[in-house]
Coordinates of N, CA, C and O in Angstrom, one line a residue:
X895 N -82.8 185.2 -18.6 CA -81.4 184.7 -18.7 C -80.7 185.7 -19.7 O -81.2 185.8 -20.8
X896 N -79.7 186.5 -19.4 CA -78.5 187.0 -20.1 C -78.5 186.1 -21.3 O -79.0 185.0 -21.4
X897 N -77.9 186.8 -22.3 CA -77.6 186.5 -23.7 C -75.9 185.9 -23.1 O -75.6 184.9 -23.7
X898 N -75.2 186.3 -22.5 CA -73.5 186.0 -22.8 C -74.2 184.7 -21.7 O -73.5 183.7 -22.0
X899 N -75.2 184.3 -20.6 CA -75.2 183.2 -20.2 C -75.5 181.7 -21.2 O -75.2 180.6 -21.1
X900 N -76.4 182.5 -22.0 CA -77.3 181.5 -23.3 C -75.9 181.4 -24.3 O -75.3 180.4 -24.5
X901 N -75.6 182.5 -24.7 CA -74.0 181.7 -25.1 C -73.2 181.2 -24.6 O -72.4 180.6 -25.3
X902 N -72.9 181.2 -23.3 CA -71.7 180.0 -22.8 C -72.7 178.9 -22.5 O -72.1 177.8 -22.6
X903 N -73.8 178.9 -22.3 CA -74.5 177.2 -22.3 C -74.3 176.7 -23.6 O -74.1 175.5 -23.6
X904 N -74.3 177.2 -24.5 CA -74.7 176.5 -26.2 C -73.4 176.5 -26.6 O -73.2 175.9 -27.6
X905 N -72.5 177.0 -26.0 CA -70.8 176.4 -26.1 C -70.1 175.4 -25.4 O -69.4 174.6 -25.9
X906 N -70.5 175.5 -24.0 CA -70.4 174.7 -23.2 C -71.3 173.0 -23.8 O -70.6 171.9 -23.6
X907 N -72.4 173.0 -24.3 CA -73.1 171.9 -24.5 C -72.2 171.2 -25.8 O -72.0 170.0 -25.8
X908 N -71.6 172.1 -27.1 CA -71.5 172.1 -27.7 C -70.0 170.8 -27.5 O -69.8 169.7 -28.0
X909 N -69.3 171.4 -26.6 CA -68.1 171.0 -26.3 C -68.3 169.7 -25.3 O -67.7 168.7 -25.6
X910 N -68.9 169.8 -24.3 CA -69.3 168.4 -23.9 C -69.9 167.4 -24.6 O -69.9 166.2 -24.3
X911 N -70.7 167.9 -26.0 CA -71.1 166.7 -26.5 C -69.8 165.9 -27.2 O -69.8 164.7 -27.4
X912 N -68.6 167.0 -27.6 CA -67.5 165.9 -28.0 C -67.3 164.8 -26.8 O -67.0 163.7 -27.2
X913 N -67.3 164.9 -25.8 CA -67.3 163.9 -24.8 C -68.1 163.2 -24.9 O -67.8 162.0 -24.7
X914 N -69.5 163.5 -25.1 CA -70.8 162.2 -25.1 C -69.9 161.5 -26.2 O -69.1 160.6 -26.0
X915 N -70.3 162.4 -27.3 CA -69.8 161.7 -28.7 C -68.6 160.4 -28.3 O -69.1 159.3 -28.4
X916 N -67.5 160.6 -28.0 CA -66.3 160.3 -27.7 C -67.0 158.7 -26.7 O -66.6 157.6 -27.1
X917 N -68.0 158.8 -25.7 CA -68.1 157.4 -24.7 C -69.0 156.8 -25.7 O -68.6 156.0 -26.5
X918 N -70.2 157.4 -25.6 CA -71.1 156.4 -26.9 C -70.7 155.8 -27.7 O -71.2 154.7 -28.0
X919 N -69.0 156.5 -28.5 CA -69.0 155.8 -29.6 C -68.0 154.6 -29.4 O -67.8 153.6 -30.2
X920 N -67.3 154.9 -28.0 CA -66.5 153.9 -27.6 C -67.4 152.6 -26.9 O -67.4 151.4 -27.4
X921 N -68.0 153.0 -25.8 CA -68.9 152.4 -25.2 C -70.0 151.4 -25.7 O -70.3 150.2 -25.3
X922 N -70.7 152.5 -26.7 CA -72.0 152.0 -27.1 C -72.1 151.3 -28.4 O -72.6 150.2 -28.8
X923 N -71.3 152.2 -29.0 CA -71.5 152.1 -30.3 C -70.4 150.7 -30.8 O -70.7 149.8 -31.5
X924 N -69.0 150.9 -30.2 CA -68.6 149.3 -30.2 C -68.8 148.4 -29.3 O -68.3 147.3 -29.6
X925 N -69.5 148.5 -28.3 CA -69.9 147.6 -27.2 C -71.5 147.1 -27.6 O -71.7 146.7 -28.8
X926 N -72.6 147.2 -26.7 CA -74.1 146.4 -27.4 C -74.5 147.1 -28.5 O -75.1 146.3 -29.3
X927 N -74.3 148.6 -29.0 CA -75.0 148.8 -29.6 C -74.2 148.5 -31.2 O -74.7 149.0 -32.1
X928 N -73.0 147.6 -31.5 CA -72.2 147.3 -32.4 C -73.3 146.8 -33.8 O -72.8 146.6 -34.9
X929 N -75.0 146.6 -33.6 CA -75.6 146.0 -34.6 C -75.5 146.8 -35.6 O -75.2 146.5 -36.7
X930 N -75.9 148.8 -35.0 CA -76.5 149.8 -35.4 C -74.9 149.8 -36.3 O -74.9 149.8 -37.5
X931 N -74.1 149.9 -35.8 CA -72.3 150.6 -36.1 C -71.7 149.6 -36.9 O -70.7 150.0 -37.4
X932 N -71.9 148.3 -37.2 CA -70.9 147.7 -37.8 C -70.9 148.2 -39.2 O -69.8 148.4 -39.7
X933 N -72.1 148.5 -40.0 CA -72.3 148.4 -41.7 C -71.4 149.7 -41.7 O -71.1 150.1 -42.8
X934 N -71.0 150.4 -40.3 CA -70.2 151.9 -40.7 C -68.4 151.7 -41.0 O -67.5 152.4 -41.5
X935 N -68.5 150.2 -40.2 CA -66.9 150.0 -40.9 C -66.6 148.9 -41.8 O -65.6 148.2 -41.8
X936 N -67.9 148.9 -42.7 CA -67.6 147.8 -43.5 C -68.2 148.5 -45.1 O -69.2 149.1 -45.4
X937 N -67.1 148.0 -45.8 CA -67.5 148.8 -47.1 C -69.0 148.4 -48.0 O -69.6 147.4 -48.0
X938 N -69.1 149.4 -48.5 CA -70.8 149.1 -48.7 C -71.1 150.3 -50.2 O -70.1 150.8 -50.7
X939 N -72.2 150.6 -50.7 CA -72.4 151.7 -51.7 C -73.7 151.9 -51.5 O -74.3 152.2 -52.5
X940 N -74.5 151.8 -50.3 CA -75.6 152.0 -49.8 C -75.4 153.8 -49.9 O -74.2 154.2 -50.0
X941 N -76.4 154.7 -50.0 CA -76.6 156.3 -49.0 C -76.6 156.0 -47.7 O -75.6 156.4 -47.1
X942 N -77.5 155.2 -47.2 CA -77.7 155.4 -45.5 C -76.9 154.3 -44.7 O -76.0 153.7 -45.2
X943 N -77.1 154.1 -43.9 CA -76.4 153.5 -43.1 C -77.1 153.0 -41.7 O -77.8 153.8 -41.2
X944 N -76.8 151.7 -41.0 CA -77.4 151.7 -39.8 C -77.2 152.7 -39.0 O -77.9 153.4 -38.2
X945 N -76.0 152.8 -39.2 CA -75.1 153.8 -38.1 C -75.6 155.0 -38.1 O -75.2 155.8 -37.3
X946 N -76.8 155.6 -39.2 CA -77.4 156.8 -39.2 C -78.7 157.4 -38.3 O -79.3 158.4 -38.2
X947 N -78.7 156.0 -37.7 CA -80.2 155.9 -36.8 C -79.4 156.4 -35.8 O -80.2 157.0 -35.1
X948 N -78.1 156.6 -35.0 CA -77.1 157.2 -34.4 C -77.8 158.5 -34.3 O -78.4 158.9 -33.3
X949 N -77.5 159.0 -35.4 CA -78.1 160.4 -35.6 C -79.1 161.0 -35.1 O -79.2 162.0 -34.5
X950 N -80.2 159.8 -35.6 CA -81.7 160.5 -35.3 C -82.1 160.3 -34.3 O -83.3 160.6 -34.2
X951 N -81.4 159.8 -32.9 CA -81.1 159.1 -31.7 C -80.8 161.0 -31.2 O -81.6 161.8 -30.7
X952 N -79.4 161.2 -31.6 CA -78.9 162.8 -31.3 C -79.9 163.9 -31.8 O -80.2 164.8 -31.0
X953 N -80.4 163.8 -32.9 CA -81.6 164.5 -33.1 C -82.6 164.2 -31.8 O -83.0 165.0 -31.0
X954 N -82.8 163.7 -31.8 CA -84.0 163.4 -30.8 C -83.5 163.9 -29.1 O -84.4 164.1 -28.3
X955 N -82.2 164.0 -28.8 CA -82.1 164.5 -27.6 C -82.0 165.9 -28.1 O -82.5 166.7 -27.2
X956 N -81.5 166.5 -29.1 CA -81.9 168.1 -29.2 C -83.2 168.7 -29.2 O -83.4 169.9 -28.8
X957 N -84.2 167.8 -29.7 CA -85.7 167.9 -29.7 C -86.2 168.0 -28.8 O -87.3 168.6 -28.8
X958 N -85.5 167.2 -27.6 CA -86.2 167.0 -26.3 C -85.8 168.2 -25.6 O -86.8 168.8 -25.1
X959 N -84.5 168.8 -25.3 CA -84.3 169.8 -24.8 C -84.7 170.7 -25.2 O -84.7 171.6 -24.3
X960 N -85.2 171.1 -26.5 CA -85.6 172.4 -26.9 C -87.3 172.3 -26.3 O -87.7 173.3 -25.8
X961 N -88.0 171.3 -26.3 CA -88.8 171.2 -25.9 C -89.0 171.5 -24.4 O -90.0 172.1 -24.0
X962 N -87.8 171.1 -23.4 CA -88.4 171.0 -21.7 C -87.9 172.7 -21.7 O -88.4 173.3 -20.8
X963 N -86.9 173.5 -23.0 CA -87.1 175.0 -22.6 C -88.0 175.7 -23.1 O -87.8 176.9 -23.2
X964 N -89.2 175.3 -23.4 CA -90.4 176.1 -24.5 C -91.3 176.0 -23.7 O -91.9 175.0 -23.2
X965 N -91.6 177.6 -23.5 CA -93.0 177.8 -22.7 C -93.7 177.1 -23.2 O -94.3 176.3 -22.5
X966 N -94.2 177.1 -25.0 CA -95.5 176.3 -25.4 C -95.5 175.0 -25.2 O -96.6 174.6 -24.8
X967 N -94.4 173.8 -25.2 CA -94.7 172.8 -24.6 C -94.7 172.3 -23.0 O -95.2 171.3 -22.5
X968 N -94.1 173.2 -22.3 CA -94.0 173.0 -21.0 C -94.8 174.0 -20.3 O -94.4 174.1 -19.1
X969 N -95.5 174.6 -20.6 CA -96.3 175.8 -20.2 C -95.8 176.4 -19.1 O -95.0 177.2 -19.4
X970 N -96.1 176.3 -17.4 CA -95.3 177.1 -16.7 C -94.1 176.3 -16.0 O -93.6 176.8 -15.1
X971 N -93.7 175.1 -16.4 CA -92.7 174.8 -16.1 C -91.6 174.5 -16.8 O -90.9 173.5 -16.4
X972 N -91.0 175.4 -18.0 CA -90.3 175.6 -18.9 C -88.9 176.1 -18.2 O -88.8 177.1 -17.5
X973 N -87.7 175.0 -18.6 CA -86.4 175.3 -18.0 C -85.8 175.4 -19.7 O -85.6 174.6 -20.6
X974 N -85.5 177.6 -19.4 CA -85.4 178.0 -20.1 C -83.4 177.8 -20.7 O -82.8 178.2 -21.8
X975 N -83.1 177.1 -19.5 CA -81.2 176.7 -20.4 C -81.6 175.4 -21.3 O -80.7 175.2 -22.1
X976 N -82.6 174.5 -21.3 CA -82.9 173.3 -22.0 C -82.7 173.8 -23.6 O -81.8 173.5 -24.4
X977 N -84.1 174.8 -23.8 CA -83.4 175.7 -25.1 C -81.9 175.8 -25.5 O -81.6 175.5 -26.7
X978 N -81.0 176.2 -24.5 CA -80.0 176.5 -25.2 C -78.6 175.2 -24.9 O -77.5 175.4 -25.3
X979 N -79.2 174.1 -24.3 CA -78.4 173.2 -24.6 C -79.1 172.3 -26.0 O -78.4 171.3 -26.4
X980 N -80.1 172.6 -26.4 CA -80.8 172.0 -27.4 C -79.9 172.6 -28.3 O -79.1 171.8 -28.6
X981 N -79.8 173.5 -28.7 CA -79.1 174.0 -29.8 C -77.6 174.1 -29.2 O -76.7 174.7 -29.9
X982 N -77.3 173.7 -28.4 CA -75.8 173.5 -28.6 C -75.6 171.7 -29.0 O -74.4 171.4 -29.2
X983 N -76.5 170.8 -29.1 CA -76.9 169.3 -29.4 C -76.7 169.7 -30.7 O -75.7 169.6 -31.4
X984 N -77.7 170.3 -31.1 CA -77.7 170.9 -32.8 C -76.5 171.2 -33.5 O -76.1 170.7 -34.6
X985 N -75.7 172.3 -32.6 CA -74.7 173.1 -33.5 C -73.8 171.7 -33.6 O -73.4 171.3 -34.7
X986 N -73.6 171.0 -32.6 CA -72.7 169.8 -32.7 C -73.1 168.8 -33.3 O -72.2 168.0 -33.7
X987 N -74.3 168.5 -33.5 CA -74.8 167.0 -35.0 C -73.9 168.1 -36.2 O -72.9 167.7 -36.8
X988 N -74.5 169.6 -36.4 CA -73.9 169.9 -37.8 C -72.9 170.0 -38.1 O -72.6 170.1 -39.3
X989 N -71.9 170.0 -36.9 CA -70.2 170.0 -37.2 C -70.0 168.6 -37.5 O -69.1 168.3 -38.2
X990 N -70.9 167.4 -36.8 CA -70.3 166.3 -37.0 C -70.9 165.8 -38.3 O -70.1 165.0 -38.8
X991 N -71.9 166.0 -39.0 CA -72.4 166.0 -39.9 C -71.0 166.1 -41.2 O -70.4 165.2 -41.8
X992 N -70.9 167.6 -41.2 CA -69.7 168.0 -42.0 C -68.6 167.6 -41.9 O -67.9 167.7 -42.9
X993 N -67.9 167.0 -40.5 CA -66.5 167.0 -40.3 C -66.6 165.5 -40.3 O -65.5 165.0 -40.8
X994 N -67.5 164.5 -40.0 CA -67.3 163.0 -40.2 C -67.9 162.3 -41.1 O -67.4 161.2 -41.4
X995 N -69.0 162.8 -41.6 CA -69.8 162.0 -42.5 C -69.1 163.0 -44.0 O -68.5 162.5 -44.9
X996 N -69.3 164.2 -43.9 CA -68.6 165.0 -45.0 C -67.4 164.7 -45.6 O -67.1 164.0 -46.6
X997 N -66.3 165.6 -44.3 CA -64.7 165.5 -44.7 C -64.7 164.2 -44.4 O -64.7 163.6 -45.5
X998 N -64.7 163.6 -43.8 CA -63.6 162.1 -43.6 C -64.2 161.3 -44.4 O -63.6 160.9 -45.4
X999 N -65.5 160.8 -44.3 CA -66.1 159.8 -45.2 C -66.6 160.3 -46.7 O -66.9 159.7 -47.7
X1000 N -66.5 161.5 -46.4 CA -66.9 162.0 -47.9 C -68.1 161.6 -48.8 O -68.1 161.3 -49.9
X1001 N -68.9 161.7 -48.0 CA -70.4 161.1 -48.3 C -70.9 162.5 -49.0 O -71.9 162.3 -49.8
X1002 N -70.6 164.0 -48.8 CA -71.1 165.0 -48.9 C -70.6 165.6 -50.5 O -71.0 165.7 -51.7
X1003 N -69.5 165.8 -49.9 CA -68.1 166.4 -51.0 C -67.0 165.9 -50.7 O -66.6 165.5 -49.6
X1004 N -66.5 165.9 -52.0 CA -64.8 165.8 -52.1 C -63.9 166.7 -51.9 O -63.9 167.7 -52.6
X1005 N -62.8 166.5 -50.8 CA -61.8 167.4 -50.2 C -61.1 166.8 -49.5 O -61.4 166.2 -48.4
X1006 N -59.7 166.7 -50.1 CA -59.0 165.7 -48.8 C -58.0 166.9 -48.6 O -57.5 167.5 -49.5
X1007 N -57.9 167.2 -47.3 CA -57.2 168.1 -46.9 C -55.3 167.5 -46.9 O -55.0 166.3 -46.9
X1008 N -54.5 168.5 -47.0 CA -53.3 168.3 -47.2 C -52.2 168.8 -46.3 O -51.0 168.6 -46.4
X1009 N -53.1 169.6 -45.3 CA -51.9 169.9 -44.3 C -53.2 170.7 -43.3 O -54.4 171.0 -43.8
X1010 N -52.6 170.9 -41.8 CA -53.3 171.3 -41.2 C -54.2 170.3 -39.7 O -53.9 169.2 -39.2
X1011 N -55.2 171.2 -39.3 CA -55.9 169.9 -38.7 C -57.1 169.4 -39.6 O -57.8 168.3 -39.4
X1012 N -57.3 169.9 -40.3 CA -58.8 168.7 -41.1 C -58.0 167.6 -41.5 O -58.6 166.5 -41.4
X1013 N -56.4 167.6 -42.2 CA -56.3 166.3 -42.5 C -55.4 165.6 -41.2 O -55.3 164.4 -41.3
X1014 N -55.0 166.0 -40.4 CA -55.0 165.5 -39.0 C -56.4 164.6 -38.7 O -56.5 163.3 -38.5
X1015 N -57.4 165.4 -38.7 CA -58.6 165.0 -38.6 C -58.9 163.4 -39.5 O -59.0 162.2 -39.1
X1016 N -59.0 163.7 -40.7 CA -59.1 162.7 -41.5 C -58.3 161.3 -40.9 O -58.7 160.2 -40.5
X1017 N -56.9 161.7 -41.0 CA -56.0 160.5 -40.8 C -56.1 160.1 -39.0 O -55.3 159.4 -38.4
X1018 N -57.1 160.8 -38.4 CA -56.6 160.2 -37.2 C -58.1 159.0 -37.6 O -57.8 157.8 -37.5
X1019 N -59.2 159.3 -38.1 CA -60.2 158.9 -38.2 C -60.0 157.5 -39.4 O -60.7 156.5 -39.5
X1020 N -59.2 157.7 -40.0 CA -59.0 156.9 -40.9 C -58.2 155.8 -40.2 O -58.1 154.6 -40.7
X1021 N -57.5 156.1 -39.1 CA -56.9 155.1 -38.0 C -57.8 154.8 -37.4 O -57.3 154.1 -36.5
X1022 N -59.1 154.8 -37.1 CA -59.7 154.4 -36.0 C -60.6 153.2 -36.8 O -61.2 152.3 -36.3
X1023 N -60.6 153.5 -37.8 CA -61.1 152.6 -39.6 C -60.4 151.4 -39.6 O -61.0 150.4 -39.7
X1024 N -59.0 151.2 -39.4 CA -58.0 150.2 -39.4 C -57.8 149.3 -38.3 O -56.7 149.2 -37.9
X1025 N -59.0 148.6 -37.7 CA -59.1 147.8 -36.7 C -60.1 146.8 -38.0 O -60.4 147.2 -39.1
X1026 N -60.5 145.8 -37.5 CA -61.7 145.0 -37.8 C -62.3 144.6 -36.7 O -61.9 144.4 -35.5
X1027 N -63.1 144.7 -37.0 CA -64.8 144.0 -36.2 C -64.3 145.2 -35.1 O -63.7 146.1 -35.6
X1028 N -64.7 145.3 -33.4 CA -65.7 146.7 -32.7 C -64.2 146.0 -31.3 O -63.9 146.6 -30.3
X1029 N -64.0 145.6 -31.4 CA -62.7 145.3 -30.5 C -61.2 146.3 -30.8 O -60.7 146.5 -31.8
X1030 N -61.0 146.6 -29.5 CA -59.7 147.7 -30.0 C -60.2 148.9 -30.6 O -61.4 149.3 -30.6
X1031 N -59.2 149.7 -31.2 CA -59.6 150.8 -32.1 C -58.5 152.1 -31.4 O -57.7 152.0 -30.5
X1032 N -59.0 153.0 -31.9 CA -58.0 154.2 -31.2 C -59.3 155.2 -31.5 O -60.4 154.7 -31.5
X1033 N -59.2 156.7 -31.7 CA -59.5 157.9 -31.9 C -61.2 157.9 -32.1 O -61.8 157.8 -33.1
X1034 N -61.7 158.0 -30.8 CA -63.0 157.3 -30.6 C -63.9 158.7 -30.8 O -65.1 158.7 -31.2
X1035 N -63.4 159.8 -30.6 CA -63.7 161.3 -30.7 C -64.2 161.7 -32.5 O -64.1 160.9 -33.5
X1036 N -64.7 162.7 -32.5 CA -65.1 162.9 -33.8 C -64.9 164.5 -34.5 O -65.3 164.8 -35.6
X1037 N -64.2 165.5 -33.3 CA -64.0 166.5 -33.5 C -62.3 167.1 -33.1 O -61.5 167.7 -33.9
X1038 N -62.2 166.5 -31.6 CA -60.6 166.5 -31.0 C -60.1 165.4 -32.1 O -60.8 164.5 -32.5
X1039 N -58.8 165.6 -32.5 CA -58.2 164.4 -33.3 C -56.7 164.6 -32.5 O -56.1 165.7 -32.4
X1040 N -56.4 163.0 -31.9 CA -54.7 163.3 -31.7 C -53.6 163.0 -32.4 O -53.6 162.9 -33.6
X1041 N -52.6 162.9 -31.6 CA -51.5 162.9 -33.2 C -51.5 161.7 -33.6 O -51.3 160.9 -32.6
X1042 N -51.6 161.0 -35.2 CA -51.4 160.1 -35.6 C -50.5 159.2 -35.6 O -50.6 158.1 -35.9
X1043 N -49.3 160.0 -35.2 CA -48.0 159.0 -35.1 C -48.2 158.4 -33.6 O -47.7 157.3 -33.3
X1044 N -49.1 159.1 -32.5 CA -49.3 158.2 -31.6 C -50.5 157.1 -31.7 O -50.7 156.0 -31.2
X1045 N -51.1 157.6 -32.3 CA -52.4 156.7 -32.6 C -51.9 155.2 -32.8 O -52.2 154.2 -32.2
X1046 N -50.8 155.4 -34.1 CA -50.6 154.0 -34.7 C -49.4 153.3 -34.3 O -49.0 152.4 -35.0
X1047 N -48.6 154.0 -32.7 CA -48.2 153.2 -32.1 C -49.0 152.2 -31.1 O -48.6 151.1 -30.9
X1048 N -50.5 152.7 -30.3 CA -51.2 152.2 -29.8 C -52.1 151.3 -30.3 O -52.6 150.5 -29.6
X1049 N -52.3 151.3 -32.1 CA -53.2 150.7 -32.4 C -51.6 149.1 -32.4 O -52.0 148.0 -32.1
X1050 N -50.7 149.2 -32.6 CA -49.4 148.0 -32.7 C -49.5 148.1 -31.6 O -48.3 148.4 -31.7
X1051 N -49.8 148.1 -30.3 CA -49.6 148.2 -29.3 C -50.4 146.9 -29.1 O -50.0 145.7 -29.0
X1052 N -52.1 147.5 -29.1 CA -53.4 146.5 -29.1 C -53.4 145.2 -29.9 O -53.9 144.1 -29.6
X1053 N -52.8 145.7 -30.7 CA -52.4 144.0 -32.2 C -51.6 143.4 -31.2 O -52.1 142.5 -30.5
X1054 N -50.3 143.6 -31.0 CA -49.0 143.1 -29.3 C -49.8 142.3 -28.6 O -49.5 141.1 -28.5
X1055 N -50.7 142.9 -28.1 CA -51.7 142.0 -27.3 C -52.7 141.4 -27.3 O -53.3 141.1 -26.2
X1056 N -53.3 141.1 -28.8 CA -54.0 140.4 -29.1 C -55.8 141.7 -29.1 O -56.8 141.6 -29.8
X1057 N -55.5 142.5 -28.2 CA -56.7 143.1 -28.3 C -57.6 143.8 -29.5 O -58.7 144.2 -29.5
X1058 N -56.4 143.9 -30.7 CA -57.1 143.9 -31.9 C -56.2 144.0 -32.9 O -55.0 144.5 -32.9
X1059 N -57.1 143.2 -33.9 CA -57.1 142.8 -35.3 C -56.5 143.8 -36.6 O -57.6 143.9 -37.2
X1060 N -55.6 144.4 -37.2 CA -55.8 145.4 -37.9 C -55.8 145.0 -39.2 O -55.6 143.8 -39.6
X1061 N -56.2 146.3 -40.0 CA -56.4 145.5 -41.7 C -54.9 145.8 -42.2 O -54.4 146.9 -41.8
X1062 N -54.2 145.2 -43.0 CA -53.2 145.3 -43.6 C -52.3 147.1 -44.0 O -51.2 147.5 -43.8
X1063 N -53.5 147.7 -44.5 CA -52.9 149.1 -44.6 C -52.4 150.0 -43.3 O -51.7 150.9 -43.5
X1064 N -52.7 149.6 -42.4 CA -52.1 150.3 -41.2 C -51.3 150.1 -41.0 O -50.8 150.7 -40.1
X1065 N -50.2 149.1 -41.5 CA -48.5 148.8 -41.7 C -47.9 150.3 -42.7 O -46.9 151.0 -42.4
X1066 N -48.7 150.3 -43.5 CA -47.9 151.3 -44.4 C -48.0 152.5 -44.2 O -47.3 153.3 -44.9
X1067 N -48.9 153.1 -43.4 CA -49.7 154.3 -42.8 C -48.1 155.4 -42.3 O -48.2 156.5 -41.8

């Protein structure tokens, strides 16, 4: 395999996982799998979190793909793009690592950005915060962020119709 093919796979993976990210978290993560995700929107002073087994969920599919591309585990039946969507799984837990668990939740370091897209970023994510309980919500993504002034006409949209609950501070937002 070409090197410029092995880099557009590990770009390409990189960028579709904002999409996994984006259904899971809509889908899964507020739909059955809400046990693992709730302690993530409810305040707490824990380190870990249910919602961190998430993670080692995504770790575990980069593990697996690096594995079905490695000759040593797959001996002559090694599908050598598995490698490089495994590390495009990877490059994307470490952006999400830094960009959601870091900047926004600030579990890492402190930095609230003040212009730009990281605090785009933050305040779209900080809207997706201002629902209660796993009903409703907006900006389900964790890397794309859209514009906030639309966000929090949709999230008054969803309250309109009963489809969800917000917490008080999303009036003043």
């Amino acid at each position: 395999m070409s090197s410029l093919a092995a880099i557009l796979i590990v770009l390409a993976s990189v960028a579709g996982m904002e999409f996994v990210a984006w259904a899971s978290h809509k889908y899964i993560m507020h739909g059955f799998g809400w046990a693992w995700h709730r302690d993530h929107h409810e305040p707490h002073d824990r380190l870990l979190e249910k919602n961190d087994l998430y993670a080692v969920f995504g770790a575990g599919i980069s593990i697996a793909m690096f594995a079905v591309g490695s000759p040593l585990v797959m001996a002559n039946r090694a599908w050598e793009p598995g490698t490089w969507i495994g590390l495009g799984v990877l490059v994307y837990g470490i952006i999400y690592t830094l960009i959601h668990d870091g900047l926004v939740h600030q579990r890492y370091f402190r930095w609230v950005p003040k212009r730009g897209y990281a605090k785009r970023l933050v305040q779209a994510h900080k809207l997706h915060h201002a629902t209660i309980g796993k009903e409703g919500g907006v900006s389900f993504g964790f890397v794309v962020a859209r514009n906030p002034a639309v966000l929090k006409r949709e999230l008054r949209a969803q309250r309109a119709k009963g489809i969800a609950v917000l917490r008080d501070a999303v009036e003043e937002r």
